[in-house]
Tab-separated table of C-alpha atoms in Angstrom:
chain	number	residue	atom	x	y	z
A	1	MET	CA	34.120	-9.713	12.858
A	2	LYS	CA	31.883	-6.925	14.108
A	3	VAL	CA	28.124	-7.483	14.035
A	4	SER	CA	25.259	-5.152	14.925
A	5	LEU	CA	21.805	-6.509	15.568
A	6	GLU	CA	18.817	-5.960	17.790
A	7	ILE	CA	18.066	-8.447	20.538
A	8	ASN	CA	14.886	-8.200	22.594
A	9	GLY	CA	14.576	-4.564	21.585
A	10	GLN	CA	18.135	-3.625	22.539
A	11	ALA	CA	20.787	-2.718	20.000
A	12	VAL	CA	23.805	-4.984	20.365
A	13	GLU	CA	27.161	-4.506	18.708
A	14	THR	CA	29.722	-7.196	19.225
A	15	GLU	CA	32.741	-9.016	17.891
A	16	VAL	CA	31.993	-12.638	16.917
A	17	SER	CA	33.882	-15.455	15.255
A	18	ALA	CA	32.664	-16.616	11.847
A	19	ALA	CA	31.476	-20.026	12.997
A	20	LEU	CA	29.612	-18.937	16.140
A	21	ARG	CA	26.040	-20.209	16.096
A	22	LEU	CA	23.348	-17.729	17.057
A	23	SER	CA	22.168	-20.072	19.839
A	24	ARG	CA	25.654	-20.126	21.433
A	25	PHE	CA	25.976	-16.372	21.103
A	26	LEU	CA	22.634	-15.800	22.824
A	27	ARG	CA	23.349	-18.250	25.651
A	28	ASP	CA	27.071	-18.009	26.230
A	29	VAL	CA	27.848	-14.416	25.318
A	30	LEU	CA	24.639	-12.641	26.246
A	31	GLY	CA	23.500	-15.014	28.999
A	32	LEU	CA	20.024	-15.459	27.529
A	33	THR	CA	19.720	-18.981	28.893
A	34	GLY	CA	16.071	-19.312	27.967
A	35	VAL	CA	17.511	-20.408	24.626
A	36	LYS	CA	18.233	-24.129	24.948
A	37	GLU	CA	20.441	-25.997	22.541
A	38	GLY	CA	18.909	-29.463	22.599
A	39	CYS	CA	19.749	-31.387	19.442
A	40	CYS	CA	21.593	-28.810	17.347
A	41	GLU	CA	20.043	-30.215	14.200
A	42	GLY	CA	16.654	-28.556	13.932
A	43	GLU	CA	14.670	-31.461	15.357
A	44	CYS	CA	13.784	-30.323	18.887
A	45	GLY	CA	13.010	-26.617	18.567
A	46	ALA	CA	14.273	-25.778	22.072
A	47	CYS	CA	16.469	-23.052	20.550
A	48	THR	CA	13.566	-21.337	18.761
A	49	VAL	CA	13.793	-17.536	18.559
A	50	LEU	CA	11.948	-15.015	16.425
A	51	LEU	CA	13.955	-13.495	13.584
A	52	ASP	CA	12.120	-10.377	12.423
A	53	GLY	CA	9.014	-11.898	14.002
A	54	LYS	CA	9.309	-15.372	12.472
A	55	PRO	CA	10.292	-18.533	14.356
A	56	ILE	CA	13.637	-20.059	13.405
A	57	ASN	CA	16.083	-22.536	14.940
A	58	SER	CA	18.857	-20.358	16.368
A	59	CYS	CA	21.212	-23.369	16.402
A	60	LEU	CA	21.046	-23.511	12.595
A	61	MET	CA	22.061	-19.923	11.973
A	62	LEU	CA	25.429	-18.253	12.298
A	63	THR	CA	25.536	-15.088	14.382
A	64	PHE	CA	26.954	-12.969	11.561
A	65	GLN	CA	23.930	-13.870	9.426
A	66	ALA	CA	21.712	-12.020	11.913
A	67	ALA	CA	23.434	-8.684	11.324
A	68	GLY	CA	20.910	-5.883	10.994
A	69	ARG	CA	18.003	-8.059	12.053
A	70	GLU	CA	15.750	-8.291	15.103
A	71	VAL	CA	16.008	-11.335	17.333
A	72	THR	CA	13.500	-12.106	20.083
A	73	THR	CA	14.138	-14.783	22.693
A	74	VAL	CA	11.726	-15.960	25.395
A	75	GLU	CA	13.238	-13.288	27.657
A	76	GLY	CA	11.981	-10.685	25.186
A	77	LEU	CA	8.385	-11.925	25.055
A	78	ASP	CA	5.906	-9.795	26.875
A	79	GLY	CA	5.405	-11.799	30.078
A	80	SER	CA	2.219	-9.927	30.792
A	81	SER	CA	0.585	-11.017	27.531
A	82	GLY	CA	-0.887	-14.080	29.221
A	83	LEU	CA	0.650	-16.800	27.036
A	84	GLN	CA	2.985	-17.833	29.829
A	85	ASP	CA	0.132	-17.731	32.380
A	86	ALA	CA	-1.930	-19.974	30.112
A	87	PHE	CA	0.928	-22.499	30.060
A	88	LEU	CA	1.082	-22.442	33.876
A	89	GLN	CA	-2.652	-22.665	34.414
A	90	LEU	CA	-3.174	-25.558	32.022
A	91	GLY	CA	-0.164	-27.555	33.207
A	92	ALA	CA	1.610	-27.194	29.880
A	93	VAL	CA	4.972	-27.223	31.666
A	94	GLN	CA	6.590	-30.219	33.310
A	95	CYS	CA	10.388	-30.359	33.137
A	96	GLY	CA	10.340	-27.015	31.361
A	97	TYR	CA	13.211	-27.608	28.967
A	98	CYS	CA	11.091	-27.256	25.819
A	99	THR	CA	8.935	-24.460	27.235
A	100	PRO	CA	10.875	-21.386	26.039
A	101	GLY	CA	10.981	-22.759	22.492
A	102	MET	CA	7.286	-23.658	22.663
A	103	LEU	CA	6.398	-20.168	23.872
A	104	VAL	CA	8.414	-18.480	21.150
A	105	ALA	CA	7.023	-20.771	18.419
A	106	ALA	CA	3.485	-20.157	19.729
A	107	GLU	CA	4.083	-16.411	19.785
A	108	GLY	CA	5.331	-16.622	16.184
A	109	LEU	CA	2.119	-18.425	15.231
A	110	LEU	CA	-0.102	-15.887	16.986
A	111	LEU	CA	1.701	-12.968	15.340
A	112	ASP	CA	0.878	-14.578	12.003
A	113	LYS	CA	-2.594	-15.867	12.801
A	114	SER	CA	-4.611	-14.524	15.697
A	115	SER	CA	-7.162	-17.329	15.999
A	116	PRO	CA	-5.561	-20.567	14.822
A	117	SER	CA	-7.443	-23.869	14.726
A	118	GLU	CA	-6.201	-26.801	16.799
A	119	ALA	CA	-4.719	-28.345	13.649
A	120	GLU	CA	-2.887	-25.102	12.869
A	121	ILE	CA	-1.497	-24.967	16.413
A	122	ARG	CA	-0.263	-28.552	16.176
A	123	HIS	CA	1.284	-27.871	12.765
A	124	ALA	CA	2.984	-24.689	14.015
A	125	LEU	CA	4.431	-26.523	17.033
A	126	ALA	CA	5.524	-29.598	15.067
A	127	GLY	CA	9.114	-28.359	15.168
A	128	ASN	CA	9.120	-28.342	18.978
A	129	ILE	CA	9.453	-31.598	20.870
A	130	CYS	CA	8.195	-32.132	24.430
A	131	ARG	CA	9.043	-35.379	26.159
A	132	CYS	CA	6.814	-34.819	29.191
A	133	THR	CA	3.371	-33.456	28.522
A	134	GLY	CA	2.153	-35.376	25.509
A	135	PHE	CA	1.511	-31.977	23.873
A	136	GLU	CA	-2.200	-31.939	24.758
A	137	THR	CA	-1.980	-29.257	27.449
A	138	ILE	CA	0.430	-27.187	25.375
A	139	VAL	CA	-2.026	-27.071	22.490
A	140	GLN	CA	-4.835	-26.232	24.933
A	141	ALA	CA	-2.785	-23.413	26.461
A	142	VAL	CA	-2.040	-21.825	23.089
A	143	ALA	CA	-5.701	-22.137	22.066
A	144	ALA	CA	-6.939	-20.697	25.380
A	145	HIS	CA	-4.541	-17.788	25.163
A	146	ALA	CA	-5.391	-17.122	21.511
A	147	ALA	CA	-9.072	-16.921	22.476
A	148	THR	CA	-8.469	-14.348	25.249
A	149	ARG	CA	-6.032	-12.330	23.137
A	150	GLU	CA	-8.480	-12.301	20.240
A	151	GLY	CA	-11.271	-11.241	22.631
A	152	ALA	CA	-9.136	-8.430	24.030
A	153	CYS	CA	-8.471	-7.077	20.537
A	154	ARG	CA	-12.156	-6.718	19.700
B	1	MET	CA	46.143	-22.244	8.469
B	2	SER	CA	44.127	-19.082	8.148
B	3	GLU	CA	40.717	-18.905	9.755
B	4	THR	CA	37.499	-18.672	7.782
B	5	SER	CA	36.457	-15.176	6.893
B	6	VAL	CA	32.910	-14.212	6.077
B	7	ALA	CA	31.209	-11.901	3.630
B	8	ALA	CA	27.642	-10.795	3.093
B	9	PRO	CA	27.391	-9.201	-0.352
B	10	ALA	CA	24.485	-6.802	-0.714
B	11	ASP	CA	23.524	-7.719	-4.271
B	12	LEU	CA	24.341	-10.010	-7.181
B	13	ALA	CA	26.810	-7.587	-8.750
B	14	GLU	CA	28.866	-7.507	-5.560
B	15	LEU	CA	28.642	-11.291	-5.309
B	16	ARG	CA	29.866	-11.809	-8.908
B	17	ALA	CA	32.767	-9.426	-8.372
B	18	MET	CA	33.686	-11.257	-5.164
B	19	LEU	CA	33.618	-14.677	-6.860
B	20	SER	CA	35.982	-13.656	-9.628
B	21	ALA	CA	38.306	-11.646	-7.363
B	22	VAL	CA	38.825	-14.153	-4.543
B	23	ALA	CA	41.506	-16.737	-5.251
B	24	GLY	CA	41.114	-19.108	-2.317
B	25	PRO	CA	38.325	-21.556	-1.463
B	26	ILE	CA	34.803	-20.172	-1.274
B	27	ASN	CA	31.841	-21.733	0.494
B	28	PHE	CA	28.263	-20.533	0.620
B	29	ILE	CA	25.696	-20.514	3.380
B	30	GLY	CA	22.010	-19.906	2.794
B	31	GLY	CA	19.500	-20.825	5.469
B	32	GLY	CA	22.048	-23.149	7.082
B	33	THR	CA	19.405	-25.722	8.006
B	34	ASP	CA	21.335	-28.590	6.439
B	35	MET	CA	24.834	-27.131	6.641
B	36	LEU	CA	24.950	-26.315	10.357
B	37	ILE	CA	23.668	-29.631	11.661
B	38	ALA	CA	25.843	-30.746	14.582
B	39	GLY	CA	28.631	-33.085	13.554
B	40	ARG	CA	28.854	-31.893	9.969
B	41	PRO	CA	32.205	-30.285	9.237
B	42	MET	CA	32.232	-26.535	8.772
B	43	PRO	CA	34.628	-25.067	6.229
B	44	ALA	CA	37.851	-24.421	8.144
B	45	VAL	CA	39.491	-22.060	5.687
B	46	GLY	CA	38.615	-19.639	2.932
B	47	LEU	CA	35.688	-17.323	2.509
B	48	LEU	CA	32.160	-18.114	3.676
B	49	ILE	CA	29.572	-16.077	1.774
B	50	ASP	CA	26.132	-15.508	3.276
B	51	LEU	CA	23.475	-15.775	0.568
B	52	SER	CA	20.515	-15.143	2.829
B	53	ARG	CA	20.564	-11.350	2.532
B	54	ILE	CA	21.487	-10.791	-1.120
B	55	ALA	CA	19.031	-8.533	-2.919
B	56	GLY	CA	18.014	-10.273	-6.121
B	57	MET	CA	18.385	-13.812	-4.838
B	58	ALA	CA	15.092	-14.051	-2.973
B	59	PHE	CA	12.128	-13.529	-5.281
B	60	ILE	CA	9.270	-15.388	-6.904
B	61	CYS	CA	8.016	-14.401	-10.319
B	62	ALA	CA	5.022	-16.441	-11.520
B	63	ASP	CA	3.622	-14.332	-14.331
B	64	ASP	CA	1.995	-15.602	-17.531
B	65	GLY	CA	5.155	-17.278	-18.796
B	66	GLY	CA	7.045	-19.725	-16.630
B	67	ILE	CA	7.979	-19.394	-12.973
B	68	ARG	CA	11.298	-18.077	-11.670
B	69	VAL	CA	12.376	-18.490	-8.073
B	70	GLY	CA	15.519	-16.912	-6.636
B	71	GLY	CA	17.999	-19.426	-5.214
B	72	ALA	CA	17.860	-17.907	-1.730
B	73	THR	CA	14.048	-17.796	-1.613
B	74	THR	CA	12.824	-19.485	1.545
B	75	VAL	CA	10.702	-22.604	1.510
B	76	ALA	CA	8.135	-20.691	3.601
B	77	ALA	CA	7.849	-18.021	0.908
B	78	ILE	CA	7.285	-20.710	-1.735
B	79	ALA	CA	4.651	-22.452	0.408
B	80	ALA	CA	2.772	-19.161	0.860
B	81	HIS	CA	2.974	-17.845	-2.694
B	82	ARG	CA	-0.373	-17.589	-4.454
B	83	GLY	CA	1.068	-17.726	-7.969
B	84	ILE	CA	2.895	-20.970	-7.245
B	85	ALA	CA	-0.201	-22.449	-5.606
B	86	THR	CA	-2.073	-21.698	-8.839
B	87	ARG	CA	0.524	-22.579	-11.461
B	88	LEU	CA	2.381	-25.440	-9.805
B	89	PRO	CA	0.484	-26.560	-6.684
B	90	ALA	CA	2.848	-29.531	-6.275
B	91	LEU	CA	5.699	-27.140	-5.460
B	92	ALA	CA	3.625	-25.283	-2.872
B	93	GLU	CA	2.591	-28.625	-1.370
B	94	ALA	CA	6.177	-29.934	-1.244
B	95	ALA	CA	7.303	-26.683	0.384
B	96	ALA	CA	4.511	-26.823	2.956
B	97	GLN	CA	5.492	-30.387	3.907
B	98	CYS	CA	9.216	-29.653	4.133
B	99	GLY	CA	10.681	-29.533	7.669
B	100	SER	CA	9.040	-27.464	10.403
B	101	VAL	CA	7.930	-23.821	10.542
B	102	GLN	CA	11.361	-22.919	11.914
B	103	ILE	CA	13.159	-24.736	9.100
B	104	ARG	CA	10.875	-23.446	6.342
B	105	ASN	CA	11.534	-19.881	7.497
B	106	ARG	CA	15.267	-20.306	6.801
B	107	ALA	CA	15.713	-23.168	4.317
B	108	THR	CA	16.086	-22.098	0.692
B	109	ILE	CA	15.198	-23.722	-2.627
B	110	GLY	CA	18.802	-23.415	-3.796
B	111	GLY	CA	19.987	-25.129	-0.625
B	112	ASN	CA	17.467	-27.936	-1.043
B	113	ILE	CA	18.996	-28.642	-4.465
B	114	ALA	CA	22.653	-28.052	-3.557
B	115	ASN	CA	22.495	-30.181	-0.410
B	116	ALA	CA	21.672	-33.023	-2.816
B	117	ALA	CA	19.858	-35.200	-0.296
B	118	PRO	CA	18.150	-38.191	-1.962
B	119	ALA	CA	14.960	-37.343	-0.037
B	120	ALA	CA	14.904	-33.578	-0.743
B	121	ASP	CA	11.223	-32.662	-0.974
B	122	LEU	CA	11.299	-29.866	-3.559
B	123	VAL	CA	13.521	-31.653	-6.046
B	124	PRO	CA	11.096	-34.305	-7.409
B	125	VAL	CA	8.688	-31.497	-8.325
B	126	LEU	CA	11.485	-29.596	-10.057
B	127	VAL	CA	12.623	-32.704	-11.933
B	128	ALA	CA	9.070	-33.469	-13.084
B	129	ALA	CA	8.688	-29.826	-14.170
B	130	LYS	CA	11.950	-29.985	-16.171
B	131	ALA	CA	13.434	-27.128	-14.158
B	132	ARG	CA	16.542	-25.320	-15.278
B	133	LEU	CA	19.042	-23.685	-12.962
B	134	GLY	CA	20.466	-20.238	-13.502
B	135	CYS	CA	23.924	-20.617	-11.974
B	136	ILE	CA	26.924	-18.405	-11.339
B	137	GLY	CA	30.364	-19.915	-11.771
B	138	ARG	CA	33.595	-19.110	-9.929
B	139	ASP	CA	34.413	-16.689	-12.757
B	140	GLY	CA	31.308	-14.681	-11.847
B	141	ALA	CA	29.657	-15.520	-15.177
B	142	SER	CA	26.151	-16.910	-15.573
B	143	ARG	CA	25.293	-20.252	-17.092
B	144	GLU	CA	22.130	-22.245	-17.294
B	145	LEU	CA	21.771	-25.979	-16.948
B	146	ALA	CA	19.040	-28.595	-16.630
B	147	ILE	CA	18.427	-29.653	-13.038
B	148	CYS	CA	19.373	-33.225	-13.969
B	149	ASP	CA	22.840	-32.011	-15.026
B	150	TYR	CA	23.504	-30.236	-11.743
B	151	ALA	CA	26.105	-31.681	-9.389
B	152	PRO	CA	26.983	-29.889	-6.147
B	153	ASP	CA	30.718	-30.409	-6.550
B	154	ARG	CA	30.999	-28.423	-9.780
B	155	GLY	CA	31.234	-25.122	-7.945
B	156	PHE	CA	28.124	-23.546	-9.431
B	157	LEU	CA	26.061	-21.289	-7.232
B	158	ILE	CA	22.306	-21.621	-7.861
B	159	ALA	CA	21.138	-18.041	-8.388
B	160	GLU	CA	17.678	-18.952	-9.638
B	161	VAL	CA	15.415	-21.850	-10.448
B	162	ILE	CA	13.680	-21.493	-13.796
B	163	LEU	CA	10.472	-23.370	-14.535
B	164	PRO	CA	9.867	-22.878	-18.253
B	165	ARG	CA	6.255	-22.551	-19.322
B	166	ASP	CA	6.363	-25.618	-21.564
B	167	GLY	CA	7.498	-27.743	-18.608
B	168	LEU	CA	4.398	-26.902	-16.570
B	169	LEU	CA	1.240	-28.980	-16.970
B	170	PRO	CA	-2.264	-28.021	-15.779
B	171	ARG	CA	-2.444	-30.537	-12.918
B	172	SER	CA	0.191	-31.296	-10.321
B	173	ALA	CA	0.492	-33.043	-7.001
B	174	PHE	CA	3.060	-33.954	-4.358
B	175	VAL	CA	2.842	-36.601	-1.645
B	176	LYS	CA	5.357	-37.918	0.837
B	177	LEU	CA	5.685	-40.713	3.327
B	178	GLY	CA	7.784	-40.217	6.432
B	179	PRO	CA	8.140	-41.465	9.993
B	180	ARG	CA	5.820	-38.733	11.262
B	181	LEU	CA	3.409	-36.217	9.770
B	182	ASP	CA	5.552	-33.122	10.242
B	183	LEU	CA	9.279	-32.460	10.293
B	184	SER	CA	10.139	-35.733	8.694
B	185	ILE	CA	12.706	-36.812	6.163
B	186	SER	CA	10.842	-38.551	3.366
B	187	ARG	CA	11.099	-42.321	3.097
B	188	LEU	CA	9.458	-41.820	-0.267
B	189	ASN	CA	8.155	-38.738	-2.014
B	190	ILE	CA	6.501	-38.402	-5.403
B	191	ALA	CA	5.606	-35.477	-7.616
B	192	LEU	CA	3.313	-35.594	-10.628
B	193	LEU	CA	2.589	-33.095	-13.371
B	194	ALA	CA	-0.129	-34.027	-15.825
B	195	GLU	CA	-2.668	-33.020	-18.395
B	196	PHE	CA	-6.096	-34.265	-17.353
B	197	GLN	CA	-9.277	-33.446	-19.185
B	198	ASP	CA	-12.686	-35.085	-19.465
B	199	GLY	CA	-11.570	-37.891	-17.180
B	200	ARG	CA	-8.519	-38.754	-19.267
B	201	PHE	CA	-4.812	-38.204	-18.712
B	202	GLY	CA	-2.704	-36.637	-21.451
B	203	ASP	CA	1.004	-36.021	-20.958
B	204	VAL	CA	2.246	-37.237	-17.545
B	205	ARG	CA	5.542	-36.686	-15.770
B	206	ILE	CA	6.334	-38.312	-12.432
B	207	ALA	CA	9.489	-38.073	-10.312
B	208	ALA	CA	10.249	-39.655	-6.960
B	209	GLY	CA	12.798	-39.108	-4.215
B	210	ALA	CA	14.472	-41.538	-1.794
B	211	LEU	CA	14.666	-44.226	-4.484
B	212	GLY	CA	18.308	-43.672	-5.360
B	213	PRO	CA	21.113	-41.171	-4.937
B	214	ARG	CA	18.974	-38.468	-6.525
B	215	PRO	CA	15.302	-38.030	-7.437
B	216	LEU	CA	14.413	-39.818	-10.668
B	217	ARG	CA	11.636	-40.001	-13.221
B	218	LEU	CA	9.307	-42.994	-12.889
B	219	ARG	CA	9.005	-43.799	-16.583
B	220	ILE	CA	7.047	-47.042	-16.253
B	221	ALA	CA	4.392	-45.351	-14.129
B	222	GLU	CA	4.237	-42.377	-16.502
B	223	ALA	CA	3.556	-44.711	-19.419
B	224	ALA	CA	0.829	-46.490	-17.442
B	225	LEU	CA	-1.137	-43.235	-17.049
B	226	ALA	CA	-0.395	-41.212	-20.169
B	227	GLY	CA	-3.321	-40.984	-22.567
B	228	ARG	CA	-5.549	-43.211	-20.444
B	229	LYS	CA	-8.923	-42.752	-18.815
B	230	LEU	CA	-9.096	-42.498	-15.027
B	231	GLU	CA	-10.717	-45.851	-14.210
B	232	HIS	CA	-10.059	-49.040	-12.269
B	233	ALA	CA	-7.995	-50.776	-14.939
B	234	THR	CA	-5.752	-47.746	-15.407
B	235	LEU	CA	-5.177	-47.386	-11.680
B	236	ARG	CA	-4.368	-51.088	-11.285
B	237	ASP	CA	-1.848	-50.833	-14.121
B	238	PHE	CA	-0.469	-47.663	-12.544
B	239	LEU	CA	0.094	-49.350	-9.168
B	240	ALA	CA	1.821	-52.319	-10.815
B	241	ALA	CA	3.964	-49.866	-12.781
B	242	LEU	CA	4.961	-47.957	-9.624
B	243	ALA	CA	6.101	-51.229	-8.031
B	244	ALA	CA	8.049	-52.022	-11.195
B	245	ASP	CA	9.720	-48.603	-11.019
B	246	VAL	CA	10.751	-49.314	-7.411
B	247	ASP	CA	12.083	-52.735	-8.417
B	248	ALA	CA	14.121	-51.145	-11.194
B	249	ALA	CA	15.449	-48.366	-8.948
B	250	ILE	CA	16.528	-50.274	-5.844
B	251	PRO	CA	16.848	-53.976	-6.724
B	252	GLY	CA	17.986	-56.006	-3.740
B	253	ARG	CA	17.976	-53.118	-1.277
B	254	ASN	CA	16.525	-53.873	2.143
B	255	SER	CA	13.850	-51.239	1.670
B	256	GLN	CA	12.713	-52.596	-1.711
B	257	ALA	CA	10.044	-54.931	-0.321
B	258	TYR	CA	8.587	-52.165	1.822
B	259	LYS	CA	8.769	-49.384	-0.742
B	260	ARG	CA	7.238	-51.397	-3.603
B	261	ARG	CA	4.138	-51.843	-1.442
B	262	ALA	CA	4.140	-48.443	0.241
B	263	ILE	CA	4.265	-46.665	-3.103
B	264	SER	CA	0.745	-47.964	-3.907
B	265	GLY	CA	-0.873	-45.901	-1.168
B	266	LEU	CA	1.199	-42.881	-2.060
B	267	GLY	CA	0.407	-43.325	-5.743
B	268	LEU	CA	-3.340	-43.279	-5.148
B	269	ASP	CA	-3.042	-40.211	-2.891
B	270	LEU	CA	-1.025	-38.572	-5.659
B	271	ILE	CA	-3.743	-39.190	-8.251
B	272	ALA	CA	-6.461	-38.061	-5.845
B	273	GLN	CA	-4.645	-34.777	-5.183
B	274	ALA	CA	-3.932	-34.194	-8.884
B	275	VAL	CA	-7.499	-34.693	-10.072
B	276	GLY	CA	-9.192	-33.164	-7.014
B	277	LEU	CA	-10.816	-36.301	-5.579
B	278	SER	CA	-10.824	-37.391	-1.949
B	279	PRO	CA	-8.188	-40.067	-1.295
B	280	ARG	CA	-11.079	-42.013	0.282
B	281	ASP	CA	-13.111	-41.945	-2.928
B	282	GLN	CA	-14.705	-45.301	-3.747
B	283	LEU	CA	-12.646	-45.466	-6.946
B	284	PHE	CA	-9.473	-45.841	-4.906
B	285	GLU	CA	-11.078	-48.173	-2.366
B	286	ASP	CA	-12.093	-50.503	-5.201
B	287	VAL	CA	-8.600	-50.617	-6.653
B	288	VAL	CA	-6.945	-51.773	-3.432
B	289	GLN	CA	-9.554	-54.473	-2.712
């Protein structure tokens, strides 16, 4: 079936099969390999994308369900915003597998709430699992970035 | 074998027409958060209807009467809704504790019911609130049934969840116990709706999940609280009653010994939340001595 949607600001029109997951479409068809399919059951969050600005698990959505909507993957995040730099500077990345999902989930949080508390950051990232860092530096990176972004807005 | 085809009706009228016109098998997908889990079979034939974009299936109406929630309303929308937080805080609490941000943004109340998981977090609240379901049958016609009479294999689509005014009580609470704080499938969850005035309980309804194939009312515990003053003796009777409810629900199951003890802590948290006390209040400390 034919589906039109917007991905990272670009209009995309494509033919997809009914059962194609959004995560597979993004990775395999469009080559957006920042989207990782870790568990395919909504536990790990490595496939997190923004759907109309809100974080979702792209493995738990069929591509045709995204018709007419806006999808943002890590490739579509503004790399100059500083969130990614904050991850690098605070050592919030080790193997890197969870990082795209973490970044997208964090971006979703910051779109909703510009200066989240540590508890709110942890709650917002609870759907993203990292096996390396112990989460501490990830939470610090999101908090540090939120502080600079908030400062820049004033 | 023909391949699955898909449809995304724009509104309820189009959906009803589709249901009565299509002869073959029909399956529905809402948020997909339970349906698309790896390893679960996807429908191989027939029509797959997307419910997540139907106008008129995602709404919350919490005016002066009861509360109505569209079947495709997301759990995130329920968790964030001010009217629900005021009228039935237990439902907002259950929604907030369901899954992760990502899951709450897609999962729907209708899906939480239709997936029929024993540990579904919203369902104990709905059972305790005597919810009714506005359903659409394969003939496209509407019918209403009590949530306790719903079975997922009867082919009814849940168009809306109706919480009648006389089912709501002034106080409500929801607590759950899982393997971790967030994104966890409940090992036990409990919802309570109650009247509570001048330190005394009036009518009390309690329902729990993960104590059987479907959430059930805890009648022994309800009787231990109803009409009684909030004091040590009442709470001790309440905890004994909760254990008795567990014993009656899952006799001989491996988890019985654990759950009959674990439910004490949950039960006290439930009361604390319902009456607005800290769970660390001395009253509760005294009872578990």
